[in-house]
Coordinates of C-alpha atoms and ligand atoms in Angstrom, one line a residue:
M1 CA 73.7 74.4 -13.5
S2 CA 74.9 75.8 -16.8
I3 CA 78.4 77.7 -17.5
E4 CA 78.1 79.3 -20.5
K5 CA 81.2 79.7 -22.6
G6 CA 82.7 81.9 -25.6
P7 CA 80.6 85.5 -26.0
N8 CA 76.9 85.6 -25.0
F9 CA 73.7 86.9 -26.7
L10 CA 74.1 90.3 -25.9
E11 CA 78.0 90.5 -26.5
E12 CA 77.2 89.1 -30.2
I13 CA 74.2 91.4 -30.4
V14 CA 76.5 94.5 -29.8
A15 CA 79.3 93.2 -31.9
E16 CA 77.0 93.2 -34.6
D17 CA 75.5 96.3 -34.2
V18 CA 78.9 98.3 -33.7
K19 CA 80.0 96.3 -37.1
N20 CA 77.0 97.6 -39.0
G21 CA 77.5 101.0 -37.7
K22 CA 74.0 101.4 -35.9
H23 CA 74.4 104.5 -33.9
G24 CA 77.5 105.5 -35.4
G25 CA 79.3 102.2 -33.8
R26 CA 78.3 104.0 -30.7
V27 CA 77.8 101.8 -27.4
L28 CA 76.3 103.6 -24.5
T29 CA 74.8 101.3 -21.4
R30 CA 73.1 102.2 -18.2
F31 CA 73.0 100.5 -14.8
P32 CA 69.4 101.8 -13.1
P33 CA 69.3 101.0 -9.6
E34 CA 66.4 102.2 -7.8
P35 CA 67.6 103.9 -4.7
N36 CA 65.4 101.9 -2.2
G37 CA 68.0 99.6 -0.9
Y38 CA 71.4 98.3 -1.1
L39 CA 73.0 96.3 -4.1
H40 CA 72.8 92.6 -3.8
I41 CA 75.0 90.2 -5.6
G42 CA 72.1 90.0 -8.6
H43 CA 72.9 93.5 -8.9
S44 CA 76.6 93.0 -9.7
K45 CA 75.6 90.8 -12.3
S46 CA 73.9 93.2 -14.4
I47 CA 76.9 96.0 -13.0
C48 CA 79.2 93.7 -14.7
L49 CA 77.5 93.1 -17.9
N50 CA 76.1 96.5 -18.8
F51 CA 80.4 98.0 -17.8
G52 CA 81.7 95.3 -19.0
L53 CA 80.0 95.7 -22.4
A54 CA 80.8 99.2 -22.5
Q55 CA 84.4 98.4 -22.1
E56 CA 84.7 95.8 -24.6
F57 CA 83.5 97.6 -27.3
G58 CA 84.9 101.1 -26.6
G59 CA 81.7 102.8 -25.2
K60 CA 80.6 104.1 -22.0
T61 CA 78.3 103.2 -18.9
N62 CA 75.8 105.6 -16.9
L63 CA 74.8 105.1 -13.8
R64 CA 71.1 106.4 -13.4
F65 CA 69.0 106.4 -10.5
D66 CA 65.4 105.0 -11.3
D67 CA 64.2 107.2 -8.3
T68 CA 60.7 107.8 -9.7
N69 CA 58.9 106.3 -6.4
P70 CA 59.4 108.7 -3.2
V71 CA 57.7 106.5 -1.0
T72 CA 60.8 104.1 -1.0
E73 CA 63.5 105.8 -1.8
D74 CA 66.8 107.9 0.3
T75 CA 70.1 109.2 -0.1
E76 CA 71.7 107.0 2.3
Y77 CA 70.8 104.2 -0.3
V78 CA 72.2 106.4 -3.3
E79 CA 75.6 106.7 -1.4
S80 CA 76.0 103.6 -0.9
I81 CA 74.9 102.2 -4.5
K82 CA 77.8 104.5 -5.6
N83 CA 80.3 103.2 -3.0
D84 CA 79.6 99.2 -4.1
I85 CA 79.8 100.0 -7.6
R86 CA 83.6 101.9 -7.3
W87 CA 84.3 99.1 -4.9
L88 CA 83.5 96.3 -7.7
G89 CA 86.0 98.3 -9.8
F90 CA 83.4 100.1 -12.2
N91 CA 83.6 104.1 -13.3
W92 CA 80.3 105.7 -14.6
A93 CA 80.4 107.7 -17.2
N94 CA 77.9 109.9 -16.1
E95 CA 75.7 110.2 -12.7
F96 CA 71.9 110.6 -13.6
Y97 CA 68.8 110.9 -12.1
A98 CA 65.1 109.7 -13.4
S99 CA 63.8 112.5 -11.4
D100 CA 65.7 115.1 -13.0
Y101 CA 63.6 114.6 -16.3
F102 CA 60.6 114.9 -14.4
E103 CA 60.1 118.2 -16.3
Q104 CA 60.6 116.6 -19.6
L105 CA 58.7 113.6 -19.0
Y106 CA 55.6 115.7 -18.2
E107 CA 56.5 117.6 -21.4
C108 CA 56.2 114.1 -23.2
A109 CA 53.1 113.4 -21.5
C110 CA 51.6 116.5 -22.8
E111 CA 52.7 115.8 -26.2
L112 CA 50.9 112.5 -26.0
I113 CA 48.1 114.0 -24.5
K114 CA 47.6 116.1 -27.3
K115 CA 48.3 113.4 -29.8
G116 CA 45.2 111.9 -28.4
L117 CA 47.4 109.1 -27.0
A118 CA 46.7 109.6 -23.3
Y119 CA 44.0 110.5 -20.9
V120 CA 43.2 111.4 -17.6
D121 CA 41.2 108.8 -15.8
D122 CA 39.2 109.2 -12.6
S123 CA 38.5 105.3 -11.7
T124 CA 39.8 104.7 -8.3
A125 CA 42.5 101.4 -8.3
E126 CA 39.6 99.3 -7.7
E127 CA 37.8 100.1 -10.6
I128 CA 40.9 100.1 -13.5
A129 CA 41.9 96.9 -11.9
A130 CA 38.4 95.6 -12.4
M131 CA 38.5 96.5 -15.9
K132 CA 41.5 95.5 -17.0
G133 CA 40.2 92.1 -18.2
T134 CA 42.4 88.5 -17.5
P135 CA 45.0 87.3 -20.0
T136 CA 42.4 85.6 -21.7
E137 CA 39.2 88.1 -21.9
P138 CA 39.4 91.6 -23.1
G139 CA 39.6 94.8 -20.9
K140 CA 36.8 97.2 -20.9
N141 CA 37.5 101.0 -21.9
S142 CA 37.5 103.3 -19.0
P143 CA 34.2 105.9 -19.1
Y144 CA 36.8 108.8 -19.1
R145 CA 38.7 107.1 -22.0
D146 CA 37.2 109.6 -24.6
R147 CA 37.6 112.8 -23.0
S148 CA 39.0 116.0 -25.1
V149 CA 42.6 117.0 -25.5
E150 CA 41.8 120.2 -23.8
E151 CA 40.0 118.9 -20.9
N152 CA 42.8 116.2 -20.5
L153 CA 45.3 118.9 -20.4
D154 CA 43.6 120.5 -18.1
L155 CA 43.1 118.1 -15.4
F156 CA 46.8 116.8 -16.2
A157 CA 47.7 120.4 -15.3
R158 CA 45.9 120.7 -12.4
M159 CA 47.2 117.0 -11.4
R160 CA 50.7 118.6 -11.0
A161 CA 49.2 121.8 -9.3
G162 CA 48.1 119.5 -6.0
E163 CA 44.6 119.9 -6.8
F164 CA 43.5 116.1 -6.3
K165 CA 44.5 113.8 -3.6
D166 CA 46.2 111.0 -3.8
G167 CA 44.3 108.3 -6.0
D168 CA 41.9 110.9 -7.4
K169 CA 43.1 110.7 -10.5
T170 CA 46.0 108.9 -12.9
L171 CA 46.9 109.9 -16.6
R172 CA 46.7 106.9 -18.7
A173 CA 48.3 105.9 -22.2
K174 CA 45.7 105.1 -24.6
I175 CA 46.8 101.9 -26.2
D176 CA 44.2 98.7 -26.6
M177 CA 42.0 97.3 -23.5
A178 CA 42.0 94.4 -25.8
S179 CA 45.4 93.5 -26.4
P180 CA 46.5 89.8 -25.3
N181 CA 49.1 91.7 -23.5
M182 CA 48.2 93.1 -20.0
H183 CA 50.3 95.7 -20.2
F184 CA 49.4 97.1 -23.6
R185 CA 46.0 98.1 -21.9
D186 CA 46.3 101.5 -21.4
P187 CA 49.1 101.4 -19.1
L188 CA 49.5 103.9 -16.2
M189 CA 51.8 106.4 -16.9
Y190 CA 51.2 108.9 -13.8
R191 CA 50.1 108.6 -10.2
I192 CA 49.0 111.4 -7.7
R193 CA 51.6 110.7 -4.3
H194 CA 51.7 113.9 -2.1
V195 CA 55.1 112.5 -0.6
P196 CA 58.4 114.7 -0.7
H197 CA 61.0 113.4 -3.3
H198 CA 64.7 112.8 -2.0
R199 CA 65.9 114.9 -4.1
T200 CA 62.7 116.9 -5.6
G201 CA 61.5 117.7 -2.5
K202 CA 58.0 119.0 -2.7
K203 CA 58.3 120.2 -6.3
W204 CA 56.0 117.4 -7.6
C205 CA 53.0 115.7 -6.3
I206 CA 52.7 113.3 -9.5
Y207 CA 54.8 110.8 -10.0
P208 CA 56.1 108.8 -13.6
M209 CA 55.5 105.3 -13.6
Y210 CA 58.4 102.8 -14.5
D211 CA 56.8 101.8 -17.8
Y212 CA 56.4 105.3 -18.9
A213 CA 59.7 106.9 -17.1
H214 CA 62.4 104.1 -17.8
G215 CA 62.4 104.1 -21.6
Q216 CA 62.3 107.9 -22.0
S217 CA 65.3 108.0 -19.5
D218 CA 67.0 105.8 -21.8
S219 CA 65.9 107.9 -24.8
I220 CA 67.1 111.1 -23.4
E221 CA 70.6 109.9 -22.5
N222 CA 70.8 108.5 -26.1
I223 CA 71.2 105.0 -24.4
T224 CA 72.6 102.2 -27.5
H225 CA 71.6 98.8 -25.4
S226 CA 69.2 98.8 -22.2
I227 CA 69.4 96.1 -20.4
C228 CA 67.3 94.6 -17.9
T229 CA 66.0 91.0 -16.5
L230 CA 63.7 88.5 -18.2
E231 CA 60.2 89.9 -16.4
F232 CA 60.4 93.0 -18.5
E233 CA 59.9 90.7 -21.7
V234 CA 56.5 91.4 -21.5
H235 CA 56.9 95.4 -20.9
R236 CA 59.0 95.9 -24.5
P237 CA 56.0 96.8 -26.6
V238 CA 55.2 99.5 -23.9
Y239 CA 58.8 100.5 -24.2
D240 CA 59.0 100.5 -27.8
W241 CA 55.3 102.4 -28.0
F242 CA 56.4 105.2 -26.3
I243 CA 59.9 105.3 -28.0
E244 CA 57.5 105.4 -31.1
K245 CA 54.7 107.9 -30.4
L246 CA 57.0 110.5 -29.1
N247 CA 59.5 110.0 -32.0
I248 CA 62.2 110.2 -29.9
F249 CA 65.6 108.7 -29.9
P250 CA 65.2 104.9 -30.4
S251 CA 67.0 102.9 -27.7
H252 CA 66.4 99.4 -27.6
Q253 CA 65.4 96.8 -24.7
Y254 CA 67.1 93.2 -23.9
E255 CA 66.2 91.0 -21.7
M256 CA 68.6 88.8 -19.6
A257 CA 67.9 85.9 -16.5
R258 CA 68.6 87.8 -13.5
L259 CA 70.9 85.8 -11.1
N260 CA 69.5 83.3 -8.2
L261 CA 71.5 82.1 -6.0
T262 CA 70.8 78.8 -3.6
Y263 CA 70.0 79.6 -0.1
T264 CA 69.8 83.1 -0.8
V265 CA 66.8 86.0 -1.2
M266 CA 67.8 88.5 -3.2
S267 CA 64.8 90.8 -3.3
K268 CA 65.4 94.2 -1.6
R269 CA 62.2 94.2 -0.4
K270 CA 62.6 91.0 1.6
L271 CA 66.3 92.3 2.6
L272 CA 64.6 95.5 4.1
Q273 CA 62.3 93.1 5.9
L274 CA 65.6 91.4 7.2
V275 CA 67.0 94.4 8.6
N276 CA 63.9 96.3 10.3
E277 CA 63.0 93.3 11.6
K278 CA 66.4 92.5 12.9
H279 CA 67.1 89.2 11.9
V280 CA 70.4 90.7 10.7
S281 CA 72.2 93.5 12.3
G282 CA 72.2 95.4 8.8
W283 CA 72.7 95.8 5.3
D284 CA 76.4 94.9 5.8
D285 CA 75.9 92.0 7.8
P286 CA 77.9 89.3 6.7
R287 CA 75.4 87.0 6.3
M288 CA 73.6 89.4 3.3
P289 CA 74.0 88.6 0.2
T290 CA 74.8 92.8 -0.5
L291 CA 77.6 94.0 -2.0
S292 CA 78.3 95.5 1.3
G293 CA 77.5 92.1 3.2
Y294 CA 80.3 90.4 1.2
R295 CA 82.7 93.1 1.7
R296 CA 82.7 92.7 5.1
R297 CA 82.3 89.1 5.1
G298 CA 86.3 89.0 3.2
Y299 CA 84.8 88.7 -0.2
T300 CA 87.2 90.6 -2.5
P301 CA 85.8 92.5 -5.9
E302 CA 88.0 90.4 -8.2
S303 CA 85.9 87.2 -6.9
I304 CA 82.4 88.8 -7.6
R305 CA 83.6 89.8 -11.0
E306 CA 85.0 86.5 -11.6
F307 CA 82.0 84.5 -10.8
C308 CA 79.7 86.9 -12.7
D309 CA 81.7 86.3 -15.8
R310 CA 81.9 82.6 -15.1
I311 CA 77.9 82.4 -14.6
G312 CA 77.5 84.1 -17.9
V313 CA 74.5 85.4 -19.5
A314 CA 71.5 83.5 -20.8
R315 CA 67.6 83.9 -21.5
R316 CA 66.7 80.8 -19.3
E317 CA 66.1 81.6 -15.6
N318 CA 68.2 79.0 -13.6
M319 CA 69.3 78.9 -10.4
I320 CA 73.3 79.1 -9.2
D321 CA 74.9 77.0 -6.6
V322 CA 76.5 79.5 -3.8
G323 CA 79.0 76.9 -3.6
L324 CA 80.6 78.5 -6.9
L325 CA 80.2 82.0 -5.6
E326 CA 82.4 80.3 -2.6
Y327 CA 84.5 78.5 -4.9
F328 CA 85.6 81.6 -7.0
I329 CA 86.4 83.9 -3.3
R330 CA 88.5 80.6 -1.9
E331 CA 90.5 80.6 -5.4
D332 CA 91.4 84.2 -4.9
L333 CA 92.2 84.4 -0.7
N334 CA 94.1 80.9 -1.6
K335 CA 96.7 83.0 -3.8
S336 CA 96.4 86.5 -1.9
A337 CA 95.7 85.6 2.0
N338 CA 98.5 85.0 4.1
R339 CA 98.4 82.1 6.8
V340 CA 98.4 82.3 10.6
M341 CA 97.4 79.6 13.2
V342 CA 94.7 80.5 15.4
V343 CA 93.6 78.0 17.8
T344 CA 89.9 77.9 18.3
D345 CA 88.8 75.3 21.2
P346 CA 91.9 75.7 23.2
I347 CA 93.9 73.4 25.2
K348 CA 97.3 74.0 27.3
L349 CA 100.4 71.8 26.2
I350 CA 103.3 72.0 28.4
I351 CA 106.7 71.0 26.7
D352 CA 108.5 69.2 29.7
N353 CA 111.8 69.3 28.1
Y354 CA 111.7 72.8 27.2
P355 CA 113.7 75.2 28.7
E356 CA 111.9 77.7 31.2
G357 CA 111.7 81.1 30.0
Q358 CA 112.9 80.4 26.7
V359 CA 111.4 82.1 23.6
E360 CA 112.4 81.2 20.0
L361 CA 111.0 83.0 16.8
L362 CA 110.8 80.8 14.6
P363 CA 110.1 81.5 10.5
G364 CA 107.0 80.9 9.0
E365 CA 106.2 81.5 5.4
N366 CA 103.4 83.8 5.0
N367 CA 101.5 82.3 1.7
P368 CA 103.0 79.4 0.0
E369 CA 100.6 79.9 -2.7
A370 CA 102.0 82.9 -3.2
E371 CA 104.3 83.9 -6.1
D372 CA 106.7 85.5 -3.8
K373 CA 105.2 83.1 -1.0
G374 CA 104.3 86.3 0.9
G375 CA 107.3 86.6 3.0
T376 CA 107.8 85.2 6.2
R377 CA 106.8 86.2 9.5
E378 CA 108.0 85.1 13.0
I379 CA 106.5 83.1 15.1
P380 CA 107.0 82.8 19.3
F381 CA 107.6 79.6 20.3
S382 CA 108.0 78.2 24.0
K383 CA 107.2 75.8 26.8
E384 CA 103.4 76.5 27.3
L385 CA 101.0 76.1 24.1
W386 CA 97.8 76.4 23.1
I387 CA 96.4 73.4 20.4
E388 CA 92.9 72.1 19.5
R389 CA 91.1 70.4 21.5
D390 CA 90.5 67.8 18.9
D391 CA 93.9 67.6 17.8
F392 CA 94.4 65.3 20.9
M393 CA 92.6 62.0 21.9
E394 CA 92.9 60.2 25.1
E395 CA 92.5 56.9 23.5
P396 CA 93.3 57.2 20.1
T397 CA 91.7 55.7 17.5
K398 CA 93.9 53.2 14.7
K399 CA 94.1 56.2 12.0
Y400 CA 94.6 59.2 14.8
F401 CA 97.5 60.7 13.5
R402 CA 97.6 63.7 15.8
L403 CA 98.4 63.5 19.7
G404 CA 97.2 60.7 22.8
P405 CA 99.5 59.2 25.0
G406 CA 102.7 58.0 23.2
L407 CA 101.8 59.6 19.9
K408 CA 103.9 61.6 17.8
V409 CA 102.9 64.7 15.8
R410 CA 104.7 67.6 14.3
L411 CA 104.2 71.2 15.2
K412 CA 103.7 73.3 12.1
H413 CA 106.7 75.5 11.3
A414 CA 108.4 74.0 14.7
Y415 CA 109.0 70.7 16.1
I416 CA 107.9 66.9 16.5
L417 CA 106.7 66.4 19.7
E418 CA 105.9 63.3 21.6
C419 CA 102.8 63.0 24.3
V420 CA 103.9 61.7 27.7
S421 CA 101.1 62.7 29.8
F422 CA 98.1 64.2 30.4
K423 CA 95.6 65.7 33.6
K424 CA 92.1 65.7 34.0
D425 CA 89.4 67.7 35.7
E426 CA 87.0 66.0 38.2
A427 CA 84.3 66.1 35.6
G428 CA 86.7 64.1 33.2
N429 CA 87.6 66.8 30.8
V430 CA 91.3 67.0 29.7
T431 CA 92.9 70.1 30.8
E432 CA 96.6 70.0 30.1
I433 CA 98.7 68.1 27.9
H434 CA 102.3 67.0 28.5
C435 CA 104.7 66.1 26.0
N436 CA 108.7 66.6 24.9
Y437 CA 110.3 68.1 22.0
F438 CA 113.3 66.5 19.7
P439 CA 115.3 69.6 19.4
E440 CA 117.1 68.0 16.2
S441 CA 113.4 67.9 14.2
K442 CA 112.8 71.9 13.8
S443 CA 111.1 72.2 10.7
G444 CA 113.4 73.2 7.8
H445 CA 116.6 71.8 9.8
D446 CA 115.1 68.8 10.7
T447 CA 118.1 65.6 11.3
S448 CA 116.2 63.8 14.1
G449 CA 115.3 60.8 11.6
I450 CA 112.2 60.7 13.0
S451 CA 109.2 60.6 10.4
V452 CA 105.4 61.2 12.1
K453 CA 102.0 62.1 9.6
G454 CA 100.4 64.7 11.6
V455 CA 101.0 68.4 11.4
I456 CA 99.2 70.4 14.1
H457 CA 98.8 74.1 14.4
W458 CA 99.4 75.9 17.7
V459 CA 100.1 79.4 19.2
S460 CA 102.7 80.3 22.0
A461 CA 100.3 80.8 24.9
A462 CA 102.1 84.3 26.5
Q463 CA 102.2 85.9 23.2
A464 CA 99.0 84.9 22.0
I465 CA 96.3 87.3 21.7
N466 CA 92.8 86.6 22.1
C467 CA 90.1 87.1 19.5
E468 CA 86.9 87.0 18.2
L469 CA 85.4 84.6 16.0
R470 CA 82.2 85.0 14.1
M471 CA 81.8 81.8 12.3
Y472 CA 78.8 81.9 9.6
D473 CA 76.4 79.4 8.1
R474 CA 73.8 79.9 5.7
L475 CA 70.9 82.4 6.2
F476 CA 68.5 80.3 5.1
I477 CA 67.7 76.3 5.5
P478 CA 66.1 75.5 2.2
E479 CA 67.6 75.9 -1.4
D480 CA 64.9 78.2 -2.7
P481 CA 63.4 80.2 0.5
S482 CA 61.6 82.5 -1.7
N483 CA 59.5 79.8 -2.9
A484 CA 59.6 77.6 0.3
E485 CA 56.0 77.1 2.1
G486 CA 55.0 80.2 4.2
D487 CA 56.9 83.0 4.6
F488 CA 60.5 83.4 3.5
K489 CA 61.3 84.4 7.1
D490 CA 60.2 81.1 8.5
H491 CA 63.3 79.5 7.1
I492 CA 65.9 81.5 8.5
N493 CA 68.8 79.2 9.9
P494 CA 68.9 80.0 13.8
N495 CA 72.4 79.2 13.7
S496 CA 73.8 81.0 10.8
L497 CA 75.6 83.1 13.7
E498 CA 78.1 81.1 16.0
V499 CA 80.4 83.5 18.0
I500 CA 83.8 82.0 19.3
S501 CA 84.8 84.8 21.7
N502 CA 88.0 82.5 23.2
A503 CA 90.4 82.4 20.4
Y504 CA 94.1 82.3 20.5
A505 CA 96.2 83.7 17.8
E506 CA 99.7 84.2 16.7
P507 CA 100.6 87.7 17.9
E508 CA 101.1 88.6 14.2
L509 CA 97.2 89.4 14.2
K510 CA 97.9 92.5 16.2
K511 CA 99.4 94.2 13.2
A512 CA 95.7 93.5 11.0
K513 CA 93.5 96.4 10.1
A514 CA 89.7 96.0 9.6
G515 CA 89.1 94.8 5.9
D516 CA 92.4 92.6 6.4
K517 CA 92.3 88.9 5.3
F518 CA 93.8 85.5 6.2
Q519 CA 93.9 81.8 6.2
F520 CA 93.7 80.7 9.5
V521 CA 95.7 77.3 8.8
R522 CA 93.2 74.3 8.9
K523 CA 90.4 76.7 9.7
G524 CA 89.1 78.7 6.7
Y525 CA 89.7 82.5 5.3
F526 CA 88.7 85.4 7.8
C527 CA 88.4 89.1 7.6
M528 CA 89.1 91.2 10.3
D529 CA 85.7 93.1 11.3
P530 CA 85.1 97.0 11.8
D531 CA 83.8 96.0 15.3
S532 CA 87.5 95.4 16.2
T533 CA 88.9 97.3 19.3
A534 CA 92.5 96.8 20.4
D535 CA 91.4 94.2 23.0
N536 CA 88.7 92.3 21.3
P537 CA 90.1 91.7 17.5
V538 CA 87.0 90.4 15.4
F539 CA 87.3 88.1 12.9
N540 CA 84.5 87.0 10.5
R541 CA 84.7 83.8 8.7
T542 CA 84.6 84.2 4.7
V543 CA 84.5 80.7 3.6
G544 CA 85.9 77.4 5.2
L545 CA 88.7 75.6 3.3
K546 CA 86.9 73.2 1.8
D547 CA 85.8 73.2 -1.6
S548 CA 83.2 70.7 -3.4
W549 CA 83.5 72.8 -6.4
A550 CA 87.0 72.3 -7.1
K551 CA 86.5 69.2 -9.2
E552 CA 83.6 71.1 -11.6
A553 CA 85.6 74.1 -12.0
G554 CA 88.8 72.6 -12.7
K555 CA 87.0 71.1 -16.1
K556 CA 87.3 74.7 -17.0
Ligands
ATP1 P1 64.8 94.0 -6.3 O1 63.8 93.0 -6.9 O2 65.9 93.2 -5.8 O3 65.1 95.1 -5.6 P2 65.1 95.4 -8.8 O4 65.0 94.8 -10.4 O5 63.8 96.0 -8.3 O6 65.6 94.5 -7.5 P3 66.7 97.5 -9.7 O7 67.5 98.9 -8.4 O8 65.2 97.8 -10.2 O9 66.3 96.7 -8.5 O10 67.7 96.9 -10.3 C1 68.5 97.7 -11.2 C2 69.1 97.2 -12.3 O11 69.6 95.5 -11.5 C3 68.1 96.4 -13.2 O12 68.4 96.2 -14.3 C4 67.9 94.9 -12.7 O13 67.1 94.6 -13.9 C5 69.2 94.8 -12.1 N1 69.1 93.4 -11.6 C6 68.6 93.2 -10.4 N2 68.4 92.4 -9.6 C7 69.2 91.5 -10.7 C8 69.5 89.7 -10.4 N3 68.9 88.8 -9.4 N4 69.6 89.3 -11.5 C9 70.4 90.5 -12.7 N5 70.2 91.6 -12.6 C10 69.4 92.3 -11.6
MG2 MG1 63.5 97.4 -9.4

């Protein structure tokens, strides 16, 4: 994996253009999502780059919905996309829709016909494919290629008027069927689709293709730097050809590598399958690589922006370790999330020498990593506690510094205990641990002189609140699920969600609202889920505490 430093190649290009006064030194970028799904983490790379470049050079960014395919697009997606961009922290100068340009695009197409640069083709999709040739073999001219301008104008108008069925005719650019670039071999400009559109309704039954509509839309908006992913490099000559032949504003296309993440699929088409086939609970399932999924999981916009910044922009395809993204959210939450104690696999602990019925409220620092320490909270302490089952060992091994017969341990924010006995049920499971506490060993006021190596977390049983924890793991088993053998869905991790329904938390969590983020001491970072009810608060594990990236990232 590579971490680029300094200005990226696009910043260099834009800086140079601004310096040379190209387009009057103006910078206008655009983010052009197709509203056919929710935004994913890959889109955030493009968003951060487009908005970031504009901000850096005093320019602006348009949000343009690339809604030229009525079959897959929907208003629900439009709303979610806007919401996600705002959440990431960006504001667009204008909200545009490629569909708003349908009339202009139609006019431009007529102009190309008049210039003898476009024609109506009656060939079927199969015939067109067969005539296309191969990268090493030139294609064949369509028998309809030499239709007269008048005939083409008439047929194209009738295509628009709805006289023909889907697939009966297309409009193609007349470029070069022998070009070594397959995209230059008379690319399709329009196809017939008798399908209502989410914005234009039934007004149109011909829809422009990406290659034709995209560059023209950029040009209509006077976009100065049109950034897309590398697979469009081979489309650039077509982009330039249309602009040149129409003699319109010379927007320019620049390509960068797309973001690929390990253990993650990123195409909307695949994410839609996961949703439709109910492998996940929805687009915002916390295991999804969508921005709505990350948000629900507890990621912050800052962490995603930091990540996008750090992975840099290159012109070489690569695969980024998902651990790097986890590193950034962990860093962020370490500073911002309050600590609370939550016991996930509870076992009862009774302090024999603690007065029955007594409750002490012990102060707990909310966040030792925050500048102001996050203030303090009160933690109730009493005779009966819950602790983690694995913080007790019946026959402790040598290096075990937690509880076991005769062993001493410190309870975080509280006292030192010594284990005196324990009870087991018939099956041999430990059911109850008995300890004595040392009253002079209170945290912050310890005069006991006793030293212990281990510190464990705990929750007072009478005040504890019961909560549900959703523990997430990677959604896919192989590192590169899209290129693994067979269907990508064959590689879904069957254990990507484990639900713990009997966790006990400090009463502090009663105040939590959906979206609030915490560090559960010794457990990881958690975010309250909107599924929570008063009786059943639900927390999503955002990320564990362990950080395999610390060393690498520490080199920065
Ligand atoms: P997908 O294949 O996931 O559907 P897409 O490219 O078809 O992605 P669009 O909605 O057309 O999705 O993309 C909007 C913008 O986001 C485009 O400029 C596209 O280049 C960019 N983009 C999409 N995926 C990535 C990615 N993984 N990394 C960087 N940019 C991306
Ligand atoms: Mg697309």
